[in-house]
Coordinates of C-alpha atoms and ligand atoms in Angstrom, one line a residue:
M1 CA -16.9 -4.2 -15.2
K2 CA -13.8 -6.5 -16.4
V3 CA -11.1 -7.7 -13.9
H4 CA -8.3 -5.4 -14.7
E5 CA -11.1 -2.3 -13.8
V6 CA -11.6 -4.3 -10.3
A7 CA -8.0 -4.7 -10.2
S8 CA -7.5 -0.8 -11.2
I9 CA -9.8 0.1 -8.2
L10 CA -8.0 -1.8 -5.8
E11 CA -4.6 -0.4 -7.6
G12 CA -5.5 3.1 -7.3
F13 CA -5.9 2.5 -3.3
A14 CA -3.2 0.2 -3.0
P15 CA -0.6 0.3 -5.7
L16 CA 1.3 -2.9 -6.4
S17 CA 5.0 -1.1 -6.1
F18 CA 3.8 -0.6 -2.7
Q19 CA 4.2 -4.7 -1.8
E20 CA 7.5 -6.0 -0.1
D21 CA 10.3 -7.6 -2.3
Y22 CA 9.3 -11.2 -1.4
D23 CA 5.0 -10.7 -2.2
N24 CA 2.9 -11.5 -5.0
S25 CA 0.2 -9.3 -4.8
G26 CA -1.9 -8.7 -7.9
L27 CA -4.1 -10.8 -10.3
L28 CA -2.9 -14.2 -9.9
I29 CA -5.7 -16.3 -11.9
G30 CA -8.0 -15.4 -14.4
E31 CA -7.6 -13.3 -17.5
P32 CA -7.9 -9.0 -17.1
N33 CA -10.6 -8.8 -19.8
H34 CA -13.2 -11.0 -18.2
E35 CA -16.7 -9.8 -17.4
V36 CA -16.7 -10.1 -13.5
T37 CA -20.5 -11.0 -12.0
G38 CA -19.5 -11.2 -8.5
I39 CA -16.8 -10.7 -6.0
L40 CA -16.2 -12.3 -2.7
L41 CA -13.7 -11.1 -0.4
T42 CA -11.9 -13.1 2.0
I43 CA -8.4 -13.2 3.7
D44 CA -7.5 -16.6 2.3
V45 CA -8.6 -18.7 -0.6
T46 CA -9.2 -22.1 0.1
P47 CA -11.6 -24.6 -1.9
E48 CA -14.2 -23.7 1.0
V49 CA -14.0 -19.7 -0.1
I50 CA -13.9 -20.9 -3.9
A51 CA -17.2 -23.3 -3.4
E52 CA -18.8 -20.2 -1.3
A53 CA -17.8 -17.8 -4.6
V54 CA -19.6 -20.3 -7.4
E55 CA -22.3 -20.8 -5.1
L56 CA -22.8 -16.8 -5.2
G57 CA -22.0 -16.6 -8.7
A58 CA -19.1 -14.5 -8.1
N59 CA -16.5 -15.1 -10.1
M60 CA -13.8 -13.2 -8.8
I61 CA -12.0 -13.3 -5.4
V62 CA -10.2 -10.7 -3.8
A63 CA -7.9 -12.1 -0.9
H64 CA -5.5 -10.4 1.3
H65 CA -3.2 -13.6 1.4
P66 CA -1.7 -14.3 -2.3
L67 CA -3.0 -17.9 -3.0
I68 CA 0.2 -18.5 -5.3
F69 CA 3.1 -17.4 -2.9
K70 CA 6.0 -19.2 -4.3
G71 CA 6.3 -20.4 -7.6
L72 CA 4.0 -23.9 -8.7
K73 CA 6.0 -26.3 -10.7
R74 CA 2.9 -28.7 -11.3
L75 CA -0.7 -28.7 -10.8
T76 CA -1.5 -32.4 -9.8
G77 CA -3.9 -31.4 -6.9
S78 CA -1.7 -32.5 -4.0
G79 CA -1.9 -29.8 -1.3
L80 CA -4.5 -27.2 -0.6
V81 CA -3.0 -24.2 -2.7
E82 CA -2.7 -26.6 -5.8
R83 CA -6.4 -27.7 -5.2
S84 CA -7.6 -24.2 -4.9
V85 CA -5.9 -22.9 -7.9
M86 CA -7.3 -25.9 -9.9
L87 CA -10.7 -25.5 -8.8
A88 CA -10.7 -21.7 -9.7
I89 CA -9.4 -22.2 -13.3
R90 CA -12.4 -25.2 -13.6
H91 CA -14.8 -22.8 -12.2
N92 CA -13.3 -19.6 -14.1
I93 CA -12.9 -17.8 -10.9
A94 CA -10.4 -14.8 -11.2
V95 CA -8.4 -14.2 -8.1
Y96 CA -6.6 -11.6 -6.9
A97 CA -4.4 -10.7 -3.8
S98 CA -3.8 -7.3 -2.3
H99 CA -1.3 -8.3 0.2
T100 CA 1.3 -5.9 1.7
N101 CA 0.8 -2.9 -0.4
T102 CA -2.4 -2.9 1.7
D103 CA -0.2 -3.0 4.6
S104 CA 1.9 -0.5 3.6
V105 CA -0.8 1.9 2.3
E106 CA -2.5 4.6 4.2
G107 CA -5.4 3.9 5.6
G108 CA -4.9 0.0 5.0
V109 CA -4.3 -3.2 7.5
S110 CA -2.9 -1.2 10.7
F111 CA -4.5 2.0 10.1
R112 CA -7.7 0.2 10.5
M113 CA -6.4 -1.5 13.3
G114 CA -5.6 1.6 15.0
H115 CA -8.9 3.0 14.0
K116 CA -10.8 -0.2 15.6
L117 CA -8.9 0.9 18.8
G118 CA -9.6 4.8 18.6
L119 CA -6.0 6.2 18.0
T120 CA -5.7 9.1 16.8
D121 CA -2.6 11.3 15.0
M122 CA -1.5 8.0 13.6
R123 CA 1.8 8.0 11.7
V124 CA 3.5 4.9 9.6
L125 CA 5.6 3.4 11.3
K126 CA 8.4 2.1 8.8
P127 CA 8.4 4.4 5.9
L128 CA 8.8 3.2 2.6
S129 CA 12.3 3.4 0.8
G130 CA 12.6 3.8 -2.7
N131 CA 9.2 5.5 -3.7
L132 CA 10.6 9.2 -4.1
V133 CA 12.1 10.6 -7.1
K134 CA 13.0 14.2 -8.1
L135 CA 12.0 15.0 -11.4
V136 CA 13.8 17.8 -13.1
T137 CA 12.7 19.6 -16.4
F138 CA 13.9 22.8 -18.5
V139 CA 11.0 25.0 -19.5
P140 CA 10.8 28.6 -21.4
E141 CA 10.5 30.9 -18.7
A142 CA 6.9 32.3 -20.1
Y143 CA 6.0 28.3 -19.7
A144 CA 7.4 27.2 -16.7
E145 CA 4.1 28.6 -14.5
V146 CA 2.0 26.4 -16.3
V147 CA 4.2 23.1 -16.5
R148 CA 4.5 23.9 -12.8
E149 CA 0.8 23.8 -11.8
A150 CA 0.4 20.8 -14.6
I151 CA 3.1 18.7 -12.6
F152 CA 1.6 19.7 -8.9
A153 CA -2.1 19.1 -10.3
A154 CA -0.7 15.3 -11.3
G155 CA 0.5 15.0 -7.5
A156 CA 4.1 16.1 -7.8
G157 CA 5.6 18.4 -5.3
V158 CA 4.4 17.1 -1.9
I159 CA 6.5 17.2 1.3
G160 CA 4.7 16.8 4.6
N161 CA 1.5 19.0 4.6
Y162 CA 3.3 21.0 2.3
D163 CA 2.1 21.1 -1.5
S164 CA 3.4 23.0 -4.6
C165 CA 7.0 22.4 -3.4
S166 CA 9.5 22.9 -6.0
Y167 CA 12.9 25.1 -7.0
N168 CA 13.2 27.3 -10.1
I169 CA 16.6 28.2 -11.4
Q170 CA 17.0 30.3 -14.6
G171 CA 19.8 29.4 -17.3
F172 CA 19.5 28.8 -20.5
G173 CA 18.9 25.8 -22.9
T174 CA 20.7 24.8 -26.2
F175 CA 19.6 22.6 -28.9
R176 CA 19.5 22.5 -32.9
G177 CA 16.5 21.3 -34.3
G178 CA 17.2 17.7 -36.9
E179 CA 15.5 16.6 -39.8
G180 CA 11.8 16.3 -39.1
T181 CA 11.8 18.5 -36.7
N182 CA 9.5 21.6 -36.1
P183 CA 11.1 23.5 -32.8
F184 CA 8.7 25.3 -30.6
V185 CA 11.2 28.1 -30.6
G186 CA 14.4 29.1 -33.0
E187 CA 14.7 27.3 -36.5
K188 CA 15.6 23.8 -37.7
G189 CA 19.0 23.4 -38.3
K190 CA 20.6 26.4 -36.3
L191 CA 21.9 26.1 -33.0
H192 CA 19.4 28.1 -30.5
V193 CA 19.5 29.4 -27.1
E194 CA 16.9 29.9 -25.1
P195 CA 16.9 31.5 -21.7
E196 CA 14.2 28.5 -19.4
I197 CA 13.9 27.5 -16.0
R198 CA 15.6 24.3 -14.5
L199 CA 12.0 23.4 -12.8
E200 CA 12.8 20.7 -10.3
T201 CA 10.4 18.6 -7.8
I202 CA 9.8 15.6 -5.9
V203 CA 7.1 13.0 -7.0
P204 CA 6.3 9.3 -5.7
R205 CA 7.4 6.9 -8.1
H206 CA 4.0 5.9 -8.3
I207 CA 2.4 8.6 -9.6
L208 CA 5.9 9.4 -11.7
N209 CA 4.0 8.5 -15.1
R210 CA 0.9 10.1 -14.7
V211 CA 3.4 13.4 -13.6
V212 CA 5.6 12.8 -16.5
A213 CA 2.5 12.6 -18.9
A214 CA 1.1 15.6 -17.6
M215 CA 4.1 18.0 -17.9
I216 CA 4.8 16.5 -21.2
K217 CA 1.1 17.9 -22.1
A218 CA 1.8 21.3 -20.6
H219 CA 5.4 21.8 -21.7
P220 CA 5.4 23.6 -24.9
Y221 CA 8.9 21.4 -26.5
E222 CA 8.6 18.8 -28.9
E223 CA 10.6 17.0 -27.4
V224 CA 11.0 17.5 -23.4
A225 CA 14.2 17.1 -21.5
Y226 CA 13.4 15.8 -18.2
D227 CA 15.5 13.4 -15.8
V228 CA 14.6 11.2 -12.9
Y229 CA 16.9 10.5 -10.0
P230 CA 16.0 8.2 -7.6
L231 CA 16.0 9.4 -4.2
E232 CA 17.1 8.1 -0.8
L233 CA 14.5 9.8 1.4
P234 CA 11.6 7.2 2.9
Y235 CA 8.3 8.0 1.8
T236 CA 6.3 8.9 5.3
K237 CA 3.0 8.7 3.8
A238 CA 3.2 4.4 3.2
G239 CA 4.9 1.7 5.0
L240 CA 4.9 -1.0 7.4
G241 CA 2.9 -0.5 10.5
V242 CA 1.7 2.6 12.7
V243 CA 1.8 4.3 15.8
G244 CA -1.0 7.0 17.4
N245 CA -2.3 7.5 20.6
L246 CA -5.2 6.6 22.5
P247 CA -7.6 9.8 23.7
E248 CA -7.3 8.6 27.3
P249 CA -4.3 6.5 28.7
I250 CA -5.9 3.2 30.0
P251 CA -3.9 0.8 32.5
S252 CA -2.2 -2.1 31.2
I253 CA -4.3 -4.7 31.7
P254 CA -7.9 -3.0 30.9
F255 CA -6.1 -2.0 27.5
I256 CA -5.0 -5.6 26.5
E257 CA -8.6 -6.4 27.6
L258 CA -9.6 -3.5 25.3
V259 CA -7.5 -5.3 22.6
K260 CA -8.4 -8.5 23.1
Q261 CA -12.3 -7.6 22.9
T262 CA -12.0 -5.3 19.8
F263 CA -10.5 -8.1 17.6
S264 CA -12.0 -10.9 19.1
S265 CA -8.9 -12.8 19.9
P266 CA -9.6 -16.2 21.8
C267 CA -6.0 -15.3 23.6
V268 CA -3.8 -12.5 23.8
K269 CA 0.1 -13.5 24.7
Y270 CA 1.9 -10.2 26.0
S271 CA 5.4 -9.6 27.4
N272 CA 5.4 -8.5 31.1
P273 CA 3.6 -4.6 31.2
T274 CA 6.3 -2.1 31.9
K275 CA 4.1 0.7 32.0
E276 CA 1.1 1.6 34.5
N277 CA -0.8 3.7 31.9
I278 CA -1.0 2.9 28.0
Q279 CA -1.1 6.0 25.8
R280 CA 1.0 5.6 22.6
V281 CA 0.4 2.4 20.5
A282 CA 2.2 0.7 17.9
I283 CA 0.6 -1.6 16.0
C284 CA 1.4 -4.1 13.0
G285 CA -1.2 -6.3 11.4
G286 CA 0.2 -10.2 10.7
T287 CA 3.6 -10.8 11.5
G288 CA 5.2 -7.9 12.5
I289 CA 8.1 -8.0 15.2
S290 CA 10.6 -7.1 12.5
L291 CA 9.0 -3.6 13.4
L292 CA 10.1 -4.1 16.9
P293 CA 13.1 -1.2 16.5
Q294 CA 10.7 1.4 14.9
A295 CA 8.0 0.5 17.4
L296 CA 11.0 1.4 20.0
A297 CA 11.7 4.5 18.6
S298 CA 8.4 5.8 18.2
S299 CA 8.3 6.0 22.1
A300 CA 5.0 3.5 22.0
D301 CA 3.9 2.0 25.5
V302 CA 2.9 -1.1 23.6
F303 CA 3.4 -2.7 20.1
V304 CA 0.2 -5.2 19.1
T305 CA 1.4 -7.5 16.8
A306 CA 0.8 -11.1 15.9
D307 CA 3.1 -14.4 15.2
V308 CA 5.7 -13.5 17.9
K309 CA 8.1 -16.4 18.8
Y310 CA 9.1 -17.2 22.7
H311 CA 12.7 -15.6 21.9
Q312 CA 11.0 -12.7 20.3
F313 CA 8.9 -11.7 23.6
F314 CA 12.6 -11.2 25.5
D315 CA 13.4 -8.4 23.2
A316 CA 10.6 -6.2 24.8
D317 CA 13.2 -6.0 27.3
S318 CA 11.2 -4.2 29.7
R319 CA 10.9 -1.4 27.2
I320 CA 8.0 -2.0 25.6
T321 CA 4.9 -4.1 26.0
I322 CA 4.3 -6.7 23.3
L323 CA 1.2 -7.8 22.6
D324 CA 0.3 -11.0 20.2
I325 CA -3.1 -11.1 19.0
G326 CA -3.0 -13.7 16.5
H327 CA -2.6 -13.1 13.0
F328 CA -6.1 -13.7 11.6
E329 CA -7.3 -11.7 14.1
S330 CA -5.3 -9.0 13.6
E331 CA -6.0 -9.0 9.9
Q332 CA -9.9 -9.5 9.9
F333 CA -11.1 -5.9 9.2
T334 CA -8.7 -6.0 5.6
I335 CA -12.1 -7.5 4.2
D336 CA -13.8 -4.1 5.5
I337 CA -10.7 -2.2 4.0
F338 CA -11.7 -4.2 0.5
Y339 CA -15.4 -3.6 0.7
D340 CA -15.8 0.1 1.7
L341 CA -13.5 0.6 -1.5
L342 CA -15.4 -1.5 -4.0
S343 CA -19.3 -1.4 -3.2
K344 CA -18.6 2.6 -3.1
K345 CA -17.8 2.1 -7.2
I346 CA -19.4 -1.0 -8.2
S347 CA -23.1 -1.1 -8.4
N348 CA -24.0 -3.1 -11.0
F349 CA -23.2 -6.4 -9.2
A350 CA -22.4 -7.8 -6.0
V351 CA -19.3 -7.4 -3.7
L352 CA -19.6 -9.9 -0.6
K353 CA -17.9 -10.7 2.5
S354 CA -17.0 -14.5 2.6
K355 CA -18.7 -16.4 5.5
V356 CA -16.1 -19.2 5.1
K357 CA -13.9 -19.0 8.8
T358 CA -10.2 -19.3 6.9
N359 CA -8.3 -19.1 10.0
P360 CA -6.4 -22.5 10.2
I361 CA -5.5 -21.8 13.9
N362 CA -8.1 -22.9 16.7
Y363 CA -8.1 -22.5 20.6
I364 CA -9.0 -24.6 23.3
Ligands
ZN1 ZN1 -1.2 -11.9 7.1

């Protein structure tokens, strides 16, 4: 299996288009056509992790945090990032990162945290924007059904728990085939009027190419006329953070203790408990306090996240309890997401979890 094939498995789960604007997920170091001998999974890429990969014979590292985040202007070995990049190149190790796209995908970082806490009825806290488009095409009436079925089979037309959603209007299309054409109906060089269906449906942008390919394949016309309109609607199947419910309410302090234990957090910082019992829980792995408005709007009793600053704890304002469980602690199970995904699809070489403790923060 080649590097680009491993990347395809990862991106089939967490599309790169789901990443935030500031992010740098994807293949960062290495050649896509290089043969993979083993994969090492980690949260961060450090020289120690690269040394571990070399020792294990793994020539691809899959990390949560991108090793190269900002532009690198020189590689002189000054600083951890430069040293790590140089070491990876020297040892022919490919480095791939799946960061905010794995945060945003259903089943990603925050979902995994929610599962660890036993949450049910989880939904995305801040749905992705700009990921839905309206696809419109014009089909001869007799072919409308076959084209509809093809685009639905490719994933179009899903709204909430409904599938096969479309709108169809009868009308007529006009066209005249020029030199080199072979019209499906009508005659070359003559204006033709054909009864057609204007077929419109909704498509997530990350599968648009697949849907358009299926549409063109099923459509009888030589030149398929279609439009793609961007939509302002939120895409509720993906986005940052989750909110869900505990099966039973738990008093505040025992809940905080449960979180501390679940994430092996040596220190949980929390704002004043506001509710006697906790049942509705909002979560965002990593630095997630910017999602506090969404956590409040979701009627959550608590918001579990990391990297909360002193003044941001005041923003809880007796409306919610903010828990800061530590950045690494909150994201540690991301390695399991990668492992579950890759080990199921790869059998001819090892997929290994790094044993290096990359958390740069110590507690005393
Ligand atoms: Zn992070």
